[in-house]
Amino acid sequence: MEIQIINGPNLNMLGKREPEIYGSTNLDDMVEGLKKSFPEIKIDHFQSNHEGEIVDKIQRLVGSNTDGLVINAASLSHYSYAIFDALNMLYIPKIEVHISQIYQREEFRHKSVTAPACNGVIAGLGIYGYHMAVQWMKVHCQSS
Ligand code: CA2
C-alpha cells in the first residue's frame, strides 16, 4: 500500500516557529514518526511553498500506484480553487489534515475550499492527525 503525504506553504517551518500552535516536532521527524508507526505502508512525503508545484504533484498522482492522499495544503486550503480542481481529478481516498484547531482561530481559517474534494477532514489534533489519517486509509483501502 502506498500513501502520499502533501504539506503546503510554511509547513517546512514546523517545530521551528509558533510551537504553541503547531507543536515542537519538525517536519522530518513527523514523517519519520509516521513511517515508524506504519512500517507496512510505503509513505512518500512532498512539501512545497508553491501552489503550482502542489497542483503538479497531485496531477502526477493520477493513474499512479498511490492508494491514498493525506493533504495539509496549509493556508492554500482556505482559497486555492486550483488545488480543489486538482483534487477532484484524483479518484483515490483523500483526507485533509490541519494540525491546529482552525475553528478556534481567525475567521478566514474556518473555511476550507479544498475540504469538499476530500473524504474527510481532521483538525486540531496536532501532528497526531496525520497518524489518524493514515490509519483510516489503512482500514478504508483494505476493506474497499
Ligand atoms: O493547522 C494547520 O495545519 C494549518 O493548515 C497550518 C497553516 C495555516 O495557514 C492553516 O490555517 C492551518 C499554516 C502553516 C504554517 O506552518 C507553520 C508551522 C510552524 C511555524 C510556523 C508556521
XYZ file of N, CA, C and O and ligand atoms in Angstrom:
598
model
N 0.842 -1.199 0.000
C 0.000 0.000 0.000
C 0.878 1.250 0.000
O 1.883 1.317 0.703
N 0.482 2.235 -0.810
C 1.271 3.465 -0.925
C 0.422 4.693 -0.577
O -0.671 4.866 -1.120
N 0.945 5.484 0.335
C 0.232 6.707 0.738
C 1.117 7.920 0.455
O 2.313 7.911 0.766
N 0.516 8.938 -0.140
C 1.226 10.200 -0.387
C 0.816 11.219 0.672
O -0.388 11.411 0.922
N 1.788 11.855 1.287
C 1.516 12.984 2.190
C 1.944 14.252 1.459
O 3.068 14.310 0.935
N 1.070 15.249 1.427
C 1.444 16.549 0.845
C 1.268 17.624 1.917
O 0.211 17.702 2.555
N 2.296 18.418 2.102
C 2.218 19.558 3.016
C 2.496 20.847 2.260
O 3.404 20.916 1.429
N 1.696 21.863 2.561
C 1.753 23.120 1.821
C 2.647 24.171 2.461
O 3.486 23.874 3.330
N 2.429 25.426 2.058
C 3.307 26.530 2.422
C 3.558 26.687 3.916
O 2.621 26.613 4.722
N 4.825 26.906 4.222
C 5.318 27.207 5.568
C 5.378 26.008 6.508
O 5.911 26.127 7.612
N 4.863 24.879 6.076
C 4.925 23.723 6.980
C 6.342 23.166 7.101
O 6.618 22.363 7.996
N 7.254 23.638 6.237
C 8.671 23.313 6.418
C 9.222 23.971 7.689
O 10.299 23.605 8.160
N 8.467 24.911 8.263
C 8.894 25.596 9.496
C 8.397 24.895 10.766
O 8.634 25.362 11.883
N 7.718 23.792 10.567
C 7.175 23.048 11.720
C 8.284 22.763 12.744
O 9.382 22.329 12.377
N 7.957 23.005 14.004
C 8.925 22.761 15.073
C 9.928 23.886 15.262
O 10.703 23.874 16.217
N 9.930 24.839 14.336
C 10.938 25.920 14.404
C 10.331 27.253 14.839
O 11.040 28.136 15.314
N 9.035 27.431 14.629
C 8.335 28.664 14.991
C 6.955 28.288 15.551
O 6.414 27.246 15.213
N 6.368 29.168 16.343
C 4.999 29.011 16.861
C 4.693 27.605 17.422
O 3.683 26.999 17.057
N 5.553 27.089 18.326
C 5.299 25.744 18.863
C 3.997 25.655 19.647
O 3.404 24.579 19.764
N 3.543 26.825 20.172
C 2.288 26.817 20.942
C 1.091 26.498 20.036
O 0.053 26.025 20.515
N 1.228 26.729 18.738
C 0.141 26.417 17.794
C 0.401 25.088 17.086
O -0.497 24.248 16.974
N 1.645 24.900 16.632
C 1.912 23.754 15.757
C 2.754 22.649 16.400
O 3.067 21.658 15.746
N 3.126 22.835 17.683
C 3.915 21.809 18.354
C 5.407 21.973 18.088
O 5.834 22.883 17.376
N 6.186 21.076 18.664
C 7.648 21.247 18.605
C 8.340 20.194 17.745
O 9.562 20.168 17.656
N 7.563 19.337 17.105
C 8.168 18.315 16.225
C 8.400 18.917 14.854
O 7.503 19.560 14.294
N 9.591 18.706 14.294
C 9.811 19.248 12.952
C 9.256 18.298 11.880
O 8.872 17.155 12.172
N 9.219 18.788 10.643
C 8.543 18.047 9.563
C 9.214 16.698 9.298
O 8.527 15.680 9.143
N 10.553 16.691 9.269
C 11.261 15.432 9.003
C 10.948 14.399 10.079
O 10.697 13.227 9.774
N 10.956 14.846 11.346
C 10.680 13.906 12.440
C 9.225 13.434 12.405
O 8.926 12.280 12.740
N 8.315 14.335 11.996
C 6.912 13.938 11.876
C 6.774 12.825 10.840
O 6.125 11.800 11.081
N 7.437 12.985 9.691
C 7.343 11.976 8.620
C 8.011 10.673 9.075
O 7.477 9.580 8.851
N 9.164 10.791 9.751
C 9.849 9.593 10.260
C 8.951 8.845 11.242
O 8.881 7.621 11.235
N 8.260 9.609 12.124
C 7.350 9.006 13.100
C 6.232 8.235 12.412
O 5.858 7.135 12.836
N 5.726 8.811 11.327
C 4.658 8.136 10.561
C 5.171 6.830 9.979
O 4.499 5.791 10.045
N 6.374 6.898 9.379
C 6.950 5.697 8.755
C 7.193 4.607 9.798
O 7.002 3.424 9.526
N 7.604 5.019 11.003
C 7.838 4.046 12.085
C 6.529 3.432 12.550
O 6.455 2.250 12.876
N 5.476 4.260 12.605
C 4.179 3.754 13.068
C 3.528 2.817 12.058
O 2.728 1.962 12.420
N 3.857 3.029 10.769
C 3.226 2.219 9.710
C 4.297 1.620 8.791
O 4.379 1.978 7.604
N 5.112 0.697 9.343
C 6.219 0.156 8.529
C 5.727 -0.620 7.307
O 6.464 -0.777 6.334
N 4.485 -1.086 7.372
C 3.934 -1.897 6.275
C 3.452 -1.030 5.102
O 3.105 -1.547 4.049
N 3.405 0.286 5.313
C 2.899 1.193 4.269
C 4.054 1.990 3.674
O 4.915 2.496 4.406
N 4.058 2.097 2.345
C 5.064 2.941 1.691
C 4.554 4.380 1.758
O 3.506 4.703 1.170
N 5.251 5.209 2.507
C 4.807 6.599 2.707
C 5.769 7.538 1.987
O 6.979 7.524 2.250
N 5.213 8.331 1.076
C 6.021 9.333 0.382
C 5.582 10.708 0.859
O 4.378 10.943 1.071
N 6.554 11.597 1.039
C 6.224 12.935 1.530
C 6.692 14.007 0.555
O 7.790 13.932 0.023
N 5.805 14.997 0.332
C 6.129 16.120 -0.548
C 5.696 17.400 0.144
O 4.559 17.506 0.607
N 6.615 18.353 0.267
C 6.247 19.659 0.831
C 6.647 20.726 -0.170
O 7.723 20.679 -0.774
N 5.761 21.703 -0.368
C 6.109 22.828 -1.232
C 5.463 24.103 -0.711
O 4.368 24.080 -0.152
N 6.165 25.207 -0.936
C 5.609 26.518 -0.605
C 4.882 27.124 -1.796
O 4.442 28.276 -1.719
N 4.756 26.337 -2.894
C 4.241 26.894 -4.146
C 2.987 26.152 -4.626
O 3.018 24.928 -4.821
N 1.921 26.904 -4.824
C 0.631 26.329 -5.219
C 0.753 25.443 -6.466
O 0.254 24.317 -6.498
N 1.423 25.975 -7.506
C 1.524 25.235 -8.777
C 2.264 23.924 -8.617
O 1.921 22.926 -9.269
N 3.269 23.907 -7.750
C 4.010 22.649 -7.532
C 3.111 21.610 -6.865
O 3.230 20.412 -7.138
N 2.214 22.085 -5.998
C 1.296 21.149 -5.342
C 0.282 20.623 -6.365
O -0.029 19.429 -6.389
N -0.210 21.514 -7.228
C -1.121 21.076 -8.302
C -0.413 20.037 -9.177
O -0.973 18.978 -9.495
N 0.840 20.323 -9.574
C 1.605 19.379 -10.409
C 1.744 18.027 -9.715
O 1.609 16.976 -10.344
N 2.035 18.072 -8.417
C 2.224 16.822 -7.668
C 0.925 16.017 -7.647
O 0.935 14.802 -7.871
N -0.191 16.690 -7.394
C -1.484 15.977 -7.372
C -1.766 15.382 -8.754
O -2.207 14.235 -8.874
N -1.485 16.141 -9.820
C -1.713 15.620 -11.180
C -0.870 14.370 -11.443
O -1.331 13.434 -12.100
N 0.364 14.365 -10.926
C 1.232 13.195 -11.143
C 0.695 11.955 -10.423
O 1.027 10.827 -10.788
N -0.127 12.148 -9.405
C -0.693 11.001 -8.677
C -1.799 10.312 -9.473
O -2.095 9.139 -9.254
N -2.399 11.069 -10.415
C -3.488 10.489 -11.225
C -2.914 9.341 -12.052
O -1.930 9.513 -12.774
N -3.507 8.164 -11.896
C -3.049 6.997 -12.655
C -1.788 6.356 -12.107
O -1.243 5.441 -12.724
N -1.330 6.824 -10.937
C -0.118 6.239 -10.331
C -0.522 5.074 -9.421
O -1.691 4.724 -9.312
N 0.474 4.505 -8.728
C 0.190 3.385 -7.810
C -0.264 3.850 -6.439
O -0.515 3.032 -5.561
N -0.357 5.151 -6.236
C -0.709 5.677 -4.913
C -2.147 5.313 -4.544
O -3.070 5.514 -5.330
N -2.297 4.771 -3.329
C -3.623 4.305 -2.885
C -4.403 5.373 -2.133
O -5.632 5.287 -2.036
N -3.714 6.334 -1.551
C -4.417 7.343 -0.767
C -3.571 8.592 -0.601
O -2.337 8.538 -0.660
N -4.260 9.722 -0.389
C -3.565 11.007 -0.224
C -3.972 11.657 1.091
O -5.166 11.771 1.397
N -2.976 12.082 1.861
C -3.211 12.886 3.061
C -2.628 14.265 2.755
O -1.436 14.383 2.466
N -3.478 15.288 2.775
C -3.009 16.618 2.372
C -3.300 17.679 3.428
O -4.417 17.765 3.945
N -2.257 18.424 3.750
C -2.420 19.651 4.529
C -1.929 20.767 3.610
O -0.717 21.014 3.512
N -2.852 21.387 2.910
C -2.467 22.439 1.958
C -2.204 23.759 2.670
O -1.992 24.791 2.020
N -2.228 23.726 4.005
C -1.924 24.907 4.836
C -2.840 26.070 4.440
O -4.041 25.856 4.211
N -2.297 27.270 4.303
C -3.163 28.425 4.013
C -3.876 28.284 2.664
O -4.957 28.851 2.463
N -3.285 27.505 1.745
C -3.922 27.333 0.428
C -5.286 26.638 0.559
O -6.144 26.797 -0.308
N -5.457 25.884 1.656
C -6.757 25.222 1.889
C -7.885 26.241 1.884
O -9.016 25.928 1.526
N -7.564 27.462 2.314
C -8.616 28.464 2.513
C -9.005 29.208 1.238
O -10.012 29.906 1.226
N -8.194 29.058 0.167
C -8.539 29.835 -1.032
C -8.136 29.228 -2.374
O -8.434 29.830 -3.420
N -7.497 28.057 -2.377
C -6.979 27.572 -3.666
C -7.980 26.701 -4.427
O -8.109 25.496 -4.174
N -8.659 27.320 -5.396
C -9.545 26.545 -6.267
C -8.729 25.687 -7.224
O -9.228 24.683 -7.734
N -7.473 26.062 -7.463
C -6.605 25.236 -8.326
C -6.343 23.889 -7.655
O -6.391 22.832 -8.305
N -6.094 23.915 -6.355
C -5.876 22.645 -5.639
C -7.186 21.875 -5.520
O -7.216 20.654 -5.688
N -8.276 22.591 -5.285
C -9.602 21.928 -5.250
C -9.862 21.186 -6.566
O -10.247 20.007 -6.572
N -9.618 21.866 -7.700
C -9.850 21.231 -9.004
C -8.936 20.028 -9.204
O -9.378 18.986 -9.706
N -7.676 20.172 -8.815
C -6.727 19.060 -8.979
C -7.167 17.867 -8.126
O -7.152 16.717 -8.594
N -7.593 18.129 -6.892
C -8.038 17.036 -6.011
C -9.247 16.313 -6.602
O -9.370 15.092 -6.490
N -10.109 17.075 -7.243
C -11.305 16.450 -7.825
C -10.982 15.540 -9.004
O -11.797 14.710 -9.393
N -9.798 15.709 -9.598
C -9.380 14.835 -10.717
C -8.782 13.531 -10.225
O -8.500 12.642 -11.017
N -8.535 13.464 -8.930
C -7.810 12.321 -8.362
C -8.800 11.406 -7.631
O -9.303 11.753 -6.557
N -9.055 10.241 -8.225
C -10.103 9.362 -7.691
C -9.540 8.328 -6.723
O -9.686 7.122 -6.943
N -8.882 8.772 -5.674
C -8.435 7.866 -4.604
C -8.883 8.499 -3.285
O -9.202 9.690 -3.247
N -8.909 7.715 -2.183
C -9.289 8.310 -0.904
C -8.345 9.450 -0.527
O -7.118 9.340 -0.675
N -8.937 10.544 -0.043
C -8.164 11.741 0.303
C -8.639 12.265 1.659
O -9.846 12.388 1.872
N -7.698 12.562 2.521
C -8.042 13.160 3.824
C -7.295 14.481 3.959
O -6.094 14.558 3.695
N -8.014 15.509 4.366
C -7.379 16.803 4.652
C -7.046 16.869 6.144
O -7.891 16.538 6.986
N -5.831 17.275 6.442
C -5.394 17.397 7.841
C -5.029 18.848 8.136
O -4.399 19.523 7.309
N -5.444 19.331 9.305
C -4.927 20.585 9.846
C -4.404 20.302 11.239
O -5.107 19.699 12.056
N -3.201 20.736 11.480
C -2.566 20.486 12.778
C -3.292 21.259 13.871
O -3.559 20.735 14.950
N -3.614 22.499 13.569
C -4.249 23.365 14.576
C -5.773 23.262 14.493
O -6.331 22.781 13.494
N -6.414 23.757 15.553
C -7.882 23.757 15.599
C -8.346 25.016 14.845
O -8.569 26.069 15.451
N -8.471 24.877 13.527
C -8.718 26.059 12.684
C -10.011 26.794 13.056
O -10.117 27.993 12.825
N -10.966 26.087 13.697
C -12.255 26.720 14.034
C -12.171 27.600 15.286
O -13.098 28.344 15.587
N -11.049 27.487 16.008
C -10.842 28.373 17.169
C -9.947 29.550 16.813
O -9.568 30.331 17.672
N -9.562 29.642 15.537
C -8.597 30.674 15.127
C -9.307 31.755 14.299
O -10.515 31.888 14.358
N -8.550 32.549 13.553
C -9.133 33.642 12.773
C -10.231 33.108 11.836
O -10.134 31.988 11.339
N -11.187 33.975 11.559
C -12.343 33.540 10.768
C -11.951 33.020 9.376
O -12.573 32.088 8.869
N -10.898 33.606 8.770
C -10.546 33.152 7.420
C -10.105 31.692 7.395
O -10.128 31.036 6.360
N -9.727 31.170 8.576
C -9.298 29.765 8.641
C -10.471 28.809 8.824
O -10.295 27.586 8.773
N -11.654 29.340 9.078
C -12.796 28.465 9.359
C -13.306 27.775 8.104
O -14.001 26.770 8.193
N -12.980 28.359 6.941
C -13.473 27.786 5.681
C -12.317 27.132 4.932
O -11.255 27.730 4.765
N -12.532 25.890 4.503
C -11.571 25.243 3.604
C -12.269 25.012 2.275
O -13.301 24.331 2.234
N -11.700 25.541 1.193
C -12.311 25.316 -0.128
C -11.858 23.975 -0.711
O -12.458 23.483 -1.661
N -10.809 23.403 -0.129
C -10.312 22.120 -0.634
C -10.978 20.917 0.056
O -11.021 19.824 -0.510
N -11.497 21.139 1.259
C -12.084 20.030 2.034
C -13.199 19.277 1.297
O -13.257 18.047 1.395
N -14.074 19.977 0.546
C -15.147 19.224 -0.126
C -14.638 18.216 -1.162
O -15.390 17.320 -1.567
N -13.382 18.347 -1.576
C -12.814 17.390 -2.536
C -12.214 16.171 -1.833
O -11.683 15.282 -2.489
N -12.297 16.172 -0.491
C -11.696 15.077 0.287
C -12.782 14.241 0.956
O -13.901 14.702 1.155
N -12.417 13.023 1.349
C -13.376 12.152 2.034
C -13.641 12.619 3.451
O -14.726 12.390 3.998
N -12.639 13.235 4.071
C -12.812 13.683 5.446
C -11.760 14.702 5.826
O -10.801 14.936 5.070
N -11.980 15.309 6.979
C -11.075 16.348 7.483
C -10.752 16.055 8.943
O -11.646 15.702 9.722
N -9.486 16.204 9.304
C -9.060 16.077 10.700
C -8.395 17.397 11.066
O -7.470 17.842 10.376
N -8.872 18.026 12.133
C -8.299 19.323 12.516
C -8.135 19.398 14.023
O -8.991 18.911 14.778
N -7.035 19.995 14.452
C -6.877 20.327 15.867
C -6.236 19.259 16.716
O -6.114 19.435 17.933
N -5.794 18.176 16.116
C -5.210 17.082 16.903
C -3.698 17.060 16.822
O -3.061 16.063 17.157
N -3.112 18.186 16.387
C -1.654 18.234 16.254
C -1.186 17.290 15.159
O -1.961 16.894 14.279
N 0.092 16.905 15.242
C 0.615 16.031 14.175
C 0.025 14.627 14.265
O 0.135 13.850 13.320
N -0.646 14.318 15.382
C -1.323 13.025 15.502
C -2.396 12.880 14.422
O -2.754 11.779 14.019
N -2.885 14.008 13.918
C -3.891 13.979 12.846
C -3.405 13.223 11.613
O -4.196 12.543 10.946
N -2.102 13.349 11.311
C -1.560 12.611 10.149
C -1.624 11.108 10.403
O -1.911 10.325 9.499
N -1.332 10.699 11.654
C -1.391 9.277 12.003
C -2.818 8.757 11.859
O -3.046 7.670 11.327
N -3.766 9.562 12.352
C -5.169 9.140 12.256
C -5.599 9.003 10.803
O -6.338 8.087 10.441
N -5.119 9.921 9.969
C -5.479 9.887 8.548
C -4.920 8.623 7.884
O -5.632 7.939 7.133
N -3.660 8.297 8.183
C -3.056 7.098 7.581
C -3.751 5.842 8.105
O -4.008 4.901 7.350
N -4.103 5.849 9.405
C -4.828 4.701 9.976
C -6.156 4.497 9.246
O -6.539 3.375 8.908
N -6.856 5.593 8.981
C -8.127 5.493 8.254
C -7.898 4.937 6.853
O -8.647 4.080 6.384
N -6.839 5.423 6.193
C -6.509 4.937 4.841
C -6.306 3.428 4.860
O -6.778 2.707 3.991
N -5.570 2.973 5.896
C -5.239 1.556 6.016
C -6.516 0.712 6.082
O -6.693 -0.237 5.327
N -7.411 1.113 6.975
C -8.659 0.357 7.155
C -9.544 0.507 5.919
O -10.046 -0.474 5.374
N -9.690 1.734 5.444
C -10.594 2.014 4.332
C -10.128 1.339 3.046
O -10.913 0.725 2.335
N -8.848 1.422 2.751
C -8.336 0.891 1.478
C -8.352 -0.631 1.478
O -8.508 -1.248 0.439
N -8.177 -1.258 2.684
C -8.196 -2.722 2.741
C -9.613 -3.263 2.602
O -9.817 -4.347 2.071
N -10.590 -2.498 3.109
C -11.965 -3.000 3.085
C -12.685 -2.653 1.798
O -13.784 -3.126 1.537
N -12.093 -1.801 0.964
C -12.814 -1.382 -0.267
C -12.247 -2.087 -1.498
O -11.292 -2.806 -1.448
O -3.264 23.928 11.198
C -2.789 23.688 10.096
O -2.258 22.630 9.812
C -2.815 24.764 9.020
O -3.080 24.128 7.778
C -1.447 25.395 9.007
C -1.330 26.590 8.086
C -2.459 27.584 8.326
O -2.396 28.632 7.370
C -3.813 26.918 8.261
O -4.797 27.881 8.544
C -3.905 25.798 9.272
C -0.037 27.371 8.315
C 1.156 26.542 8.221
C 2.257 27.310 8.827
O 3.084 26.378 9.455
C 3.942 26.819 10.375
C 4.499 25.860 11.163
C 5.370 26.212 12.137
C 5.715 27.523 12.315
C 5.178 28.487 11.514
C 4.287 28.138 10.517
